[in-house]
């Protein structure tokens, strides 16, 4: 703990954690970090930084040392240990902890009770009578899967959902060839998909064009639902709330499974569990062998169940209780918690676009506003000001009131205090633009070195040495092409071009 060299601990090795690890290693030349997608990790040489089978139980800010003391539990040995770092990043995501609802009499049921977020693969579902509680995205995936083997599946659903056909494009061999050998082709397709999703996001906002687009999308969804669903379910399977008030579902075969004689959809909630089954809100009791809870995730409880203590000595969740819900400056920084960033934090969920894009945008923002100032020794601590966080949060919730997220429906965006702590109230591109240039007036800095320009230049040189190595590698490839061409064989030239594109593709992936 005596070292003054900056270090970092990243909690979580999903898309957010891996994206940050890539930026640190390949753009900042920073190697003193650990990460707590197999191919991505190996491709960018990140595996040395990943520690698996270890969970973070909590962390505490040590003001005298300007470091985080992070507590871990080794799941294999059972040992607890502490690691110290200048910077702490939570990349645990928001869709991991199950939203566990306690129904009356649950303890009386004699069979297995399984949550979709904690799936029990040891349970044999074949030939069994199964109840599914819930009708969100999880239920839409699990019902058709269970219907393939179960003797009977009955789903309890209190409300409707907007369903759409899945836009799963089947790529041709020519497209796959282009992905492999044309360096920017994948990025061009990604941009097209991104822009299409951005245009569809208009349906979430109260502009004249947005209202027209939403009504058209609702019409298309209604027609799709009715074309795919038995008519007996129409009265309660078609929503009566605005499209987007709940998360839209791209149908994974759920509506088609409702045609099976072994699948029943019940439009009611749960009164209580019994030893052998469930009594629905209507008072009717049915017997089941297995009960599946498709009740979603604890989306509004970020970083739970870890106990993260900041400057005041209270936990992050305690502070959020005081503010009546989770909040963070651009979903990333929380006052009283210096040198800490949250990836995919409060109010960062895009309306109708990629969650991965939101994570990647936050990663770039954290690199610019937290990592670079500390790595360059311009400061030892970075903390968002309380006033900046409050102003940002109030602005977010003011904008959300004008979107479909404030519609008359029950959704998982809303926390127990009635605040939407999940959604970003605008398009994804606006989130990218708002975070591209950090507003330094929103932060408090302390410490640092008068020699910080020297550290900054040293970091810049180290990073750009990698760039020059990449350019030299491309030059070597070009020389190889010329040399093979001088032999006069077309086959040799094609082989060289193939090798050249392979090398260039890897270098471009790093540079961009």
Coordinates of C-alpha atoms in Angstrom, one line a residue:
X1 CA 0.0 0.0 0.0
X2 CA 3.0 2.3 0.2
X3 CA 3.4 2.7 -3.5
X4 CA 2.4 6.1 -5.0
X5 CA 2.0 4.7 -8.5
X6 CA -1.6 4.7 -9.6
X7 CA -3.4 1.4 -9.6
X8 CA -7.0 0.3 -10.3
X9 CA -9.4 -2.5 -9.4
X10 CA -12.3 -3.2 -11.8
X11 CA -15.1 -5.2 -10.3
X12 CA -16.8 -7.2 -13.0
X13 CA -15.5 -8.9 -16.2
X14 CA -18.5 -8.5 -18.4
X15 CA -18.7 -6.1 -21.4
X16 CA -18.1 -3.0 -19.3
X17 CA -15.1 -4.4 -17.4
X18 CA -13.5 -5.8 -20.5
X19 CA -14.1 -2.5 -22.5
X20 CA -12.4 -0.5 -19.7
X21 CA -9.5 -3.0 -19.5
X22 CA -8.9 -2.7 -23.2
X23 CA -8.8 1.1 -23.1
X24 CA -6.4 1.2 -20.1
X25 CA -4.0 -1.3 -21.7
X26 CA -4.1 -0.3 -25.3
X27 CA -4.8 3.4 -25.2
X28 CA -3.2 4.5 -22.0
X29 CA -0.5 1.9 -21.7
X30 CA -1.6 1.3 -18.1
X31 CA -1.0 -2.2 -16.8
X32 CA -1.4 -2.0 -13.0
X33 CA -5.0 -3.1 -12.8
X34 CA -7.0 -6.3 -12.2
X35 CA -10.5 -7.2 -13.6
X36 CA -12.7 -9.2 -11.4
X37 CA -15.8 -13.1 -23.2
X38 CA -13.3 -15.3 -23.6
X39 CA -12.3 -14.4 -27.2
X40 CA -12.1 -10.6 -26.5
X41 CA -9.9 -11.2 -23.4
X42 CA -7.4 -13.3 -25.4
X43 CA -7.5 -11.2 -28.5
X44 CA -6.4 -8.0 -26.7
X45 CA -4.1 -9.8 -24.2
X46 CA -6.1 -9.0 -21.1
X47 CA -6.3 -12.5 -19.4
X48 CA -3.3 -11.7 -17.2
X49 CA -5.4 -9.0 -15.5
X50 CA -8.5 -11.2 -14.9
X51 CA -9.1 -12.9 -11.6
X52 CA -11.9 -15.4 -11.7
X53 CA -13.9 -17.3 -9.0
X54 CA -13.6 -14.3 -6.7
X55 CA -16.4 -12.0 -5.5
X56 CA -16.1 -8.5 -4.2
X57 CA -17.9 -8.1 -0.8
X58 CA -17.2 -4.4 -0.3
X59 CA -14.8 -1.5 -0.3
X60 CA -13.9 1.5 1.9
X61 CA -12.2 4.8 1.0
X62 CA -9.0 5.4 3.1
X63 CA -8.7 9.2 3.1
X64 CA -5.2 9.3 4.6
X65 CA -3.8 7.0 1.9
X66 CA -6.0 8.2 -1.0
X67 CA -6.8 4.6 -1.7
X68 CA -9.6 2.1 -1.8
X69 CA -9.4 -1.0 0.4
X70 CA -11.4 -3.6 -1.5
X71 CA -12.6 -6.8 0.2
X72 CA -12.8 -10.0 -1.7
X73 CA -14.0 -13.6 -1.0
X74 CA -12.3 -16.5 -2.9
X75 CA -15.1 -18.8 -3.9
X76 CA -12.8 -21.8 -4.3
X77 CA -10.7 -21.6 -1.1
X78 CA -13.2 -19.7 1.1
X79 CA -10.6 -17.2 2.1
X80 CA -11.2 -13.5 2.5
X81 CA -8.6 -10.9 1.5
X82 CA -8.1 -7.2 0.9
X83 CA -6.5 -5.4 -2.0
X84 CA -5.7 -1.7 -2.3
X85 CA -6.0 0.6 -5.3
X86 CA -6.0 4.3 -6.2
X87 CA -9.1 3.8 -8.5
X88 CA -12.1 1.6 -8.0
X89 CA -14.5 0.9 -10.9
X90 CA -17.7 -1.1 -10.6
X91 CA -18.6 -2.8 -13.8
X92 CA -20.9 -5.4 -12.3
X93 CA -23.8 -4.3 -14.5
X94 CA -27.5 -4.0 -13.5
X95 CA -29.0 -7.2 -14.8
X96 CA -27.5 -9.8 -12.4
X97 CA -29.3 -9.9 -9.1
X98 CA -32.8 -11.5 -9.2
X99 CA -35.8 -9.5 -8.2
X100 CA -37.1 -11.8 -5.6
X101 CA -40.8 -11.4 -4.6
X102 CA -42.0 -13.1 -1.5
X103 CA -45.3 -14.6 -2.1
X104 CA -47.5 -15.8 0.7
X105 CA -46.9 -19.4 1.6
X106 CA -43.8 -19.9 -0.5
X107 CA -42.2 -22.0 2.2
X108 CA -45.0 -24.5 2.0
X109 CA -44.5 -25.5 -1.6
X110 CA -42.8 -29.0 -1.7
X111 CA -41.3 -28.8 -5.2
X112 CA -38.4 -26.8 -6.6
X113 CA -38.8 -23.0 -6.9
X114 CA -36.4 -21.6 -9.5
X115 CA -35.7 -18.0 -10.5
X116 CA -34.7 -17.4 -14.1
X117 CA -31.7 -15.3 -12.9
X118 CA -30.5 -18.3 -10.8
X119 CA -31.3 -21.2 -13.1
X120 CA -31.0 -24.6 -11.5
X121 CA -29.6 -27.0 -14.2
X122 CA -29.9 -30.0 -11.8
X123 CA -33.7 -29.9 -11.9
X124 CA -35.3 -32.2 -14.5
X125 CA -38.1 -30.2 -16.2
X126 CA -39.1 -33.0 -18.7
X127 CA -42.6 -34.3 -18.3
X128 CA -43.4 -32.0 -15.3
X129 CA -46.2 -29.6 -14.6
X130 CA -44.6 -26.1 -14.4
X131 CA -45.9 -22.7 -13.3
X132 CA -44.2 -19.6 -14.6
X133 CA -44.8 -16.3 -12.8
X134 CA -44.2 -13.1 -14.7
X135 CA -44.4 -12.0 -18.4
X136 CA -41.4 -9.9 -19.1
X137 CA -38.4 -10.7 -21.3
X138 CA -37.3 -13.6 -19.1
X139 CA -40.7 -15.2 -19.2
X140 CA -40.9 -14.8 -23.0
X141 CA -37.6 -16.8 -23.3
X142 CA -38.3 -19.5 -20.7
X143 CA -41.9 -20.4 -21.6
X144 CA -41.2 -21.7 -25.1
X145 CA -38.1 -23.5 -23.9
X146 CA -40.0 -25.2 -21.1
X147 CA -42.9 -26.0 -23.5
X148 CA -40.6 -28.2 -25.5
X149 CA -40.2 -30.8 -22.7
X150 CA -42.7 -30.1 -20.0
X151 CA -46.0 -32.0 -19.7
X152 CA -47.8 -28.7 -18.9
X153 CA -46.8 -25.0 -18.6
X154 CA -49.1 -22.4 -17.0
X155 CA -48.1 -18.8 -17.0
X156 CA -49.5 -16.1 -14.6
X157 CA -49.3 -12.7 -16.2
X158 CA -51.0 -9.6 -14.7
X159 CA -50.4 -7.2 -17.6
X160 CA -49.6 -7.2 -21.3
X161 CA -46.5 -6.5 -23.3
X162 CA -45.6 -5.0 -26.7
X163 CA -44.1 -7.8 -28.9
X164 CA -42.3 -7.4 -32.2
X165 CA -40.7 -9.9 -34.6
X166 CA -37.0 -10.5 -34.0
X167 CA -34.8 -8.7 -36.6
X168 CA -32.3 -11.6 -36.8
X169 CA -30.6 -11.2 -40.1
X170 CA -28.9 -14.3 -41.5
X171 CA -25.5 -13.2 -42.9
X172 CA -24.4 -14.5 -46.3
X173 CA -20.9 -15.9 -47.0
X174 CA -20.0 -12.7 -48.8
X175 CA -20.9 -10.6 -45.8
X176 CA -18.9 -12.9 -43.5
X177 CA -16.0 -12.6 -45.9
X178 CA -16.2 -8.8 -45.7
X179 CA -16.3 -8.9 -41.9
X180 CA -13.1 -10.9 -41.8
X181 CA -11.1 -9.2 -44.5
X182 CA -12.4 -5.6 -44.8
X183 CA -11.3 -3.7 -41.6
X184 CA -14.1 -1.2 -41.4
X185 CA -16.9 -3.2 -42.8
X186 CA -18.2 -4.4 -39.4
X187 CA -18.0 -0.9 -38.1
X188 CA -20.0 0.4 -41.0
X189 CA -22.7 -2.2 -40.4
X190 CA -22.7 -1.4 -36.7
X191 CA -23.2 2.3 -37.5
X192 CA -26.2 1.4 -39.7
X193 CA -27.8 -0.7 -36.9
X194 CA -27.1 2.1 -34.4
X195 CA -28.7 4.8 -36.6
X196 CA -31.8 2.6 -37.2
X197 CA -32.2 2.1 -33.5
X198 CA -31.7 5.8 -32.9
X199 CA -34.5 6.6 -35.4
X200 CA -36.8 4.2 -33.7
X201 CA -36.1 5.9 -30.4
X202 CA -38.3 8.8 -31.6
X203 CA -41.3 6.7 -30.5
X204 CA -40.3 7.4 -26.8
X205 CA -40.5 11.2 -27.0
X206 CA -43.4 13.6 -27.2
X207 CA -42.5 15.3 -30.4
X208 CA -45.1 15.3 -33.3
X209 CA -42.9 13.0 -35.3
X210 CA -42.4 10.8 -32.2
X211 CA -46.1 10.5 -31.5
X212 CA -46.8 9.5 -35.1
X213 CA -44.0 7.0 -35.1
X214 CA -45.2 5.5 -31.9
X215 CA -48.8 5.1 -33.1
X216 CA -47.5 3.4 -36.2
X217 CA -45.2 1.1 -34.2
X218 CA -48.1 0.2 -31.9
X219 CA -50.3 -0.6 -34.9
X220 CA -47.6 -2.9 -36.3
X221 CA -47.0 -4.6 -32.9
X222 CA -50.7 -5.1 -32.4
X223 CA -51.1 -6.7 -35.8
X224 CA -48.1 -9.0 -35.1
X225 CA -49.4 -10.1 -31.7
X226 CA -52.9 -10.9 -33.0
X227 CA -51.4 -12.8 -36.0
X228 CA -49.3 -15.0 -33.7
X229 CA -51.6 -15.5 -30.7
X230 CA -54.8 -17.6 -30.2
X231 CA -57.8 -15.3 -30.4
X232 CA -58.9 -16.2 -26.8
X233 CA -55.9 -14.3 -25.5
X234 CA -56.4 -11.1 -27.5
X235 CA -58.5 -9.2 -24.8
X236 CA -55.6 -9.2 -22.3
X237 CA -52.4 -9.8 -24.3
X238 CA -52.6 -6.5 -26.3
X239 CA -51.4 -3.6 -24.1
X240 CA -53.4 -0.5 -23.4
X241 CA -50.4 1.7 -22.4
X242 CA -48.0 3.5 -24.7
X243 CA -45.3 1.5 -26.4
X244 CA -42.1 1.9 -24.5
X245 CA -43.6 2.4 -21.1
X246 CA -42.4 -1.2 -20.5
X247 CA -39.3 -2.7 -22.2
X248 CA -40.3 -3.9 -25.6
X249 CA -39.9 -7.7 -26.3
X250 CA -38.6 -9.0 -29.6
X251 CA -40.4 -12.3 -29.7
X252 CA -38.2 -15.4 -29.2
X253 CA -41.0 -17.8 -30.1
X254 CA -43.2 -17.0 -27.1
X255 CA -46.4 -16.0 -28.9
X256 CA -46.2 -19.1 -31.1
X257 CA -45.8 -21.4 -28.0
X258 CA -49.2 -20.2 -26.8
X259 CA -50.8 -22.3 -29.5
X260 CA -49.6 -25.5 -27.8
X261 CA -52.3 -27.4 -26.0
X262 CA -49.9 -27.9 -23.1
X263 CA -49.4 -24.1 -22.6
X264 CA -52.0 -21.9 -20.8
X265 CA -51.8 -18.2 -20.2
X266 CA -53.7 -16.9 -17.1
X267 CA -54.3 -13.1 -16.8
X268 CA -54.1 -12.9 -13.0
X269 CA -51.7 -12.5 -10.2
X270 CA -50.8 -14.8 -7.3
X271 CA -52.9 -15.1 -4.1
X272 CA -50.7 -17.7 -2.3
X273 CA -48.6 -20.9 -2.7
X274 CA -49.8 -24.2 -1.3
X275 CA -47.9 -27.5 -0.7
X276 CA -48.8 -28.7 -4.1
X277 CA -49.2 -25.6 -6.2
X278 CA -50.6 -22.1 -6.5
X279 CA -53.9 -20.3 -5.8
X280 CA -54.3 -17.5 -8.3
X281 CA -55.9 -14.1 -7.6
X282 CA -59.2 -15.6 -9.0
X283 CA -59.2 -18.2 -6.1
X284 CA -58.6 -21.2 -8.5
X285 CA -55.9 -23.6 -7.3
X286 CA -53.7 -25.6 -9.6
X287 CA -51.1 -28.2 -8.8
X288 CA -47.5 -28.0 -10.1
X289 CA -44.3 -29.9 -9.8
X290 CA -42.0 -26.9 -10.3
X291 CA -42.5 -23.1 -10.0
X292 CA -40.4 -20.8 -12.1
X293 CA -40.1 -17.1 -11.0
X294 CA -39.6 -14.9 -14.1
X295 CA -39.8 -11.7 -12.0
X296 CA -36.9 -9.9 -13.5
X297 CA -33.9 -8.2 -11.8
X298 CA -33.1 -5.6 -9.1
X299 CA -32.4 -3.0 -11.7
X300 CA -32.7 0.1 -9.4
X301 CA -30.4 -1.4 -6.7
X302 CA -27.0 -0.7 -8.2
X303 CA -23.8 -2.4 -6.8
X304 CA -25.9 -4.5 -4.3
X305 CA -25.1 -6.5 -2.3
X306 CA -21.6 -5.0 -2.0
X307 CA -21.1 -2.5 0.8
X308 CA -19.1 0.5 -0.6
X309 CA -18.2 3.1 2.0
X310 CA -17.1 6.6 1.0
X311 CA -15.7 9.6 2.8
X312 CA -18.6 10.0 5.3
X313 CA -18.2 6.4 6.4
X314 CA -21.7 5.4 5.2
X315 CA -22.4 3.0 2.4
X316 CA -23.4 4.0 -1.1
X317 CA -26.8 2.4 -0.7
X318 CA -27.3 4.3 2.6
X319 CA -26.5 7.6 0.8
X320 CA -28.9 6.7 -2.0
X321 CA -31.6 5.9 0.6
X322 CA -31.1 9.5 1.9
X323 CA -31.6 10.9 -1.6
X324 CA -34.6 8.7 -2.2
X325 CA -33.1 6.6 -5.0
X326 CA -29.9 5.9 -6.8
X327 CA -28.3 8.8 -8.6
X328 CA -24.9 9.6 -10.2
X329 CA -23.4 12.3 -12.4
X330 CA -23.8 10.9 -15.9
X331 CA -24.4 7.6 -14.2
X332 CA -20.7 7.4 -13.4
X333 CA -19.7 9.5 -10.4
X334 CA -21.2 9.9 -6.9
X335 CA -20.2 12.7 -4.4
X336 CA -18.4 11.4 -1.3
X337 CA -17.0 8.5 -3.3
X338 CA -13.7 9.9 -4.8
X339 CA -11.7 8.0 -7.4
X340 CA -14.7 5.7 -8.1
X341 CA -16.6 5.2 -11.3
X342 CA -19.7 3.1 -12.0
X343 CA -20.2 1.6 -15.5
X344 CA -23.8 1.3 -16.5
X345 CA -24.9 3.2 -13.5
X346 CA -28.1 5.1 -12.7
X347 CA -30.0 6.7 -15.6
X348 CA -27.7 5.3 -18.4
X349 CA -30.0 2.7 -19.9
X350 CA -30.7 3.7 -23.5
X351 CA -34.3 4.0 -24.6
X352 CA -34.0 1.8 -27.7
X353 CA -30.4 1.2 -28.3
X354 CA -27.5 -0.9 -27.3
X355 CA -26.6 -1.2 -23.6
X356 CA -23.0 -2.1 -24.8
X357 CA -22.8 1.3 -26.5
X358 CA -23.8 3.0 -23.2
X359 CA -21.1 1.0 -21.4
X360 CA -18.5 1.8 -23.9
X361 CA -19.4 5.5 -23.8
X362 CA -19.1 5.6 -20.0
X363 CA -15.7 3.8 -20.3
X364 CA -14.3 6.5 -22.5
X365 CA -15.8 9.1 -20.2
X366 CA -14.1 7.5 -17.1
X367 CA -10.8 7.3 -19.0
X368 CA -10.9 11.0 -19.8
X369 CA -12.2 12.4 -16.6
X370 CA -10.8 10.0 -14.0
X371 CA -7.9 7.8 -15.2
X372 CA -5.9 10.3 -17.3
X373 CA -5.8 13.1 -14.6
X374 CA -4.6 10.6 -12.0
X375 CA -2.1 8.7 -14.4
X376 CA -0.7 12.1 -15.4
X377 CA -0.3 13.0 -11.7
X378 CA -2.4 16.2 -12.2
X379 CA -4.3 15.1 -9.1
X380 CA -4.5 12.3 -6.6
X381 CA -8.3 12.4 -6.2
X382 CA -11.2 13.1 -8.4
X383 CA -14.6 13.6 -6.9
X384 CA -17.8 15.0 -8.5
X385 CA -19.3 18.0 -6.7
X386 CA -22.6 17.5 -4.9
X387 CA -24.1 20.5 -6.6
X388 CA -23.2 19.2 -10.0
X389 CA -24.7 15.7 -9.3
X390 CA -27.9 17.2 -7.9
X391 CA -28.3 19.6 -10.9
X392 CA -27.8 16.7 -13.3
X393 CA -30.2 14.4 -11.5
X394 CA -33.0 17.0 -11.4
X395 CA -32.5 17.7 -15.1
X396 CA -32.7 13.9 -15.9
X397 CA -36.0 13.4 -14.0
X398 CA -37.5 16.6 -15.4
X399 CA -36.9 15.2 -18.9
X400 CA -38.1 11.7 -18.0
X401 CA -41.5 13.2 -17.1
X402 CA -42.0 14.0 -20.7
X403 CA -41.3 10.5 -22.1
X404 CA -43.3 7.3 -22.3
X405 CA -41.4 6.0 -19.3
X406 CA -43.7 8.1 -17.1
X407 CA -46.7 6.4 -18.7
X408 CA -49.4 4.6 -16.7
X409 CA -47.9 1.1 -16.4
X410 CA -45.9 -0.9 -14.0
X411 CA -42.3 -1.4 -15.0
X412 CA -39.0 -2.3 -13.5
X413 CA -37.5 1.2 -14.2
X414 CA -39.3 2.6 -11.2
X415 CA -37.7 2.2 -7.7
X416 CA -39.5 2.0 -4.4
X417 CA -39.5 5.8 -4.1
X418 CA -41.3 6.3 -7.4
X419 CA -38.1 7.5 -9.2
X420 CA -36.9 6.1 -12.5
X421 CA -33.2 5.4 -11.7
X422 CA -32.6 3.4 -14.9
X423 CA -33.5 5.3 -18.1
X424 CA -31.6 7.9 -20.0
X425 CA -34.2 10.4 -21.2
X426 CA -32.8 11.0 -24.7
X427 CA -31.2 9.3 -27.6
X428 CA -27.9 7.3 -27.2
X429 CA -26.0 9.8 -29.4
X430 CA -26.8 12.6 -27.0
X431 CA -25.4 10.6 -24.1
X432 CA -22.2 10.2 -26.1
X433 CA -22.0 13.9 -27.0
X434 CA -22.8 15.0 -23.4
X435 CA -19.9 13.0 -22.0
X436 CA -17.4 13.5 -24.9
X437 CA -15.9 16.7 -23.4
X438 CA -15.8 16.4 -19.5
X439 CA -17.0 19.5 -17.7
X440 CA -14.1 20.0 -15.3
X441 CA -16.0 22.5 -13.2
X442 CA -18.2 19.6 -12.0
X443 CA -15.2 18.0 -10.2
X444 CA -13.0 18.6 -7.2
X445 CA -9.4 17.7 -7.5
X446 CA -6.8 17.4 -4.7
X447 CA -3.1 16.6 -4.6
X448 CA -1.1 16.1 -7.7
X449 CA 2.5 16.8 -8.8
X450 CA 4.1 20.0 -10.2
X451 CA 5.8 17.7 -12.6
X452 CA 2.6 16.4 -14.1
X453 CA 3.5 17.7 -17.6
X454 CA 6.5 15.3 -17.6
X455 CA 4.2 12.3 -16.6
X456 CA 1.7 13.3 -19.3
X457 CA 4.4 13.4 -22.0
X458 CA 5.8 10.1 -20.9
X459 CA 2.4 8.5 -21.1
X460 CA 1.8 10.1 -24.5
X461 CA 5.1 8.7 -25.8
X462 CA 4.4 5.2 -24.4
X463 CA 1.0 5.1 -26.1
X464 CA 2.2 6.4 -29.4
X465 CA 5.1 3.9 -29.6
X466 CA 2.4 1.3 -29.9
X467 CA 0.9 3.3 -32.8
X468 CA 4.3 3.5 -34.6
X469 CA 4.8 -0.3 -34.1
X470 CA 1.4 -0.8 -35.8
X471 CA 2.4 1.4 -38.8
X472 CA 5.7 -0.4 -39.1
X473 CA 3.9 -3.7 -39.1
X474 CA 1.6 -2.5 -42.0
X475 CA 4.8 -1.4 -43.9
X476 CA 6.3 -4.8 -43.5
X477 CA 3.1 -6.4 -44.8
X478 CA 3.3 -4.0 -47.8
X479 CA 6.9 -5.0 -48.5
X480 CA 5.9 -8.6 -48.4
X481 CA 3.2 -8.0 -51.0
X482 CA 5.7 -6.2 -53.3
X483 CA 8.3 -9.0 -52.9
X484 CA 5.8 -11.8 -53.7
X485 CA 4.5 -9.8 -56.7
X486 CA 8.0 -9.6 -58.1
X487 CA 7.9 -13.4 -58.5
X488 CA 5.1 -13.0 -61.1
X489 CA 2.7 -15.5 -59.5
X490 CA -0.9 -14.4 -59.0
X491 CA -1.3 -17.0 -56.3
X492 CA 1.6 -15.5 -54.3
X493 CA 0.1 -12.1 -54.6
X494 CA -3.3 -13.2 -53.3
X495 CA -1.6 -15.0 -50.4
X496 CA 0.2 -11.8 -49.5
X497 CA -2.9 -9.7 -49.8
X498 CA -4.7 -12.2 -47.5
X499 CA -1.9 -12.0 -44.9
X500 CA -1.8 -8.2 -45.4
X501 CA -5.5 -7.8 -44.7
X502 CA -5.2 -10.1 -41.6
X503 CA -2.4 -7.9 -40.2
X504 CA -4.1 -4.7 -41.1
X505 CA -7.4 -5.8 -39.6
X506 CA -5.8 -6.4 -36.3
X507 CA -4.0 -3.1 -36.3
X508 CA -7.0 -1.1 -37.3
X509 CA -9.0 -2.8 -34.5
X510 CA -6.5 -1.5 -32.1
X511 CA -6.3 2.0 -33.5
X512 CA -10.0 2.6 -33.7

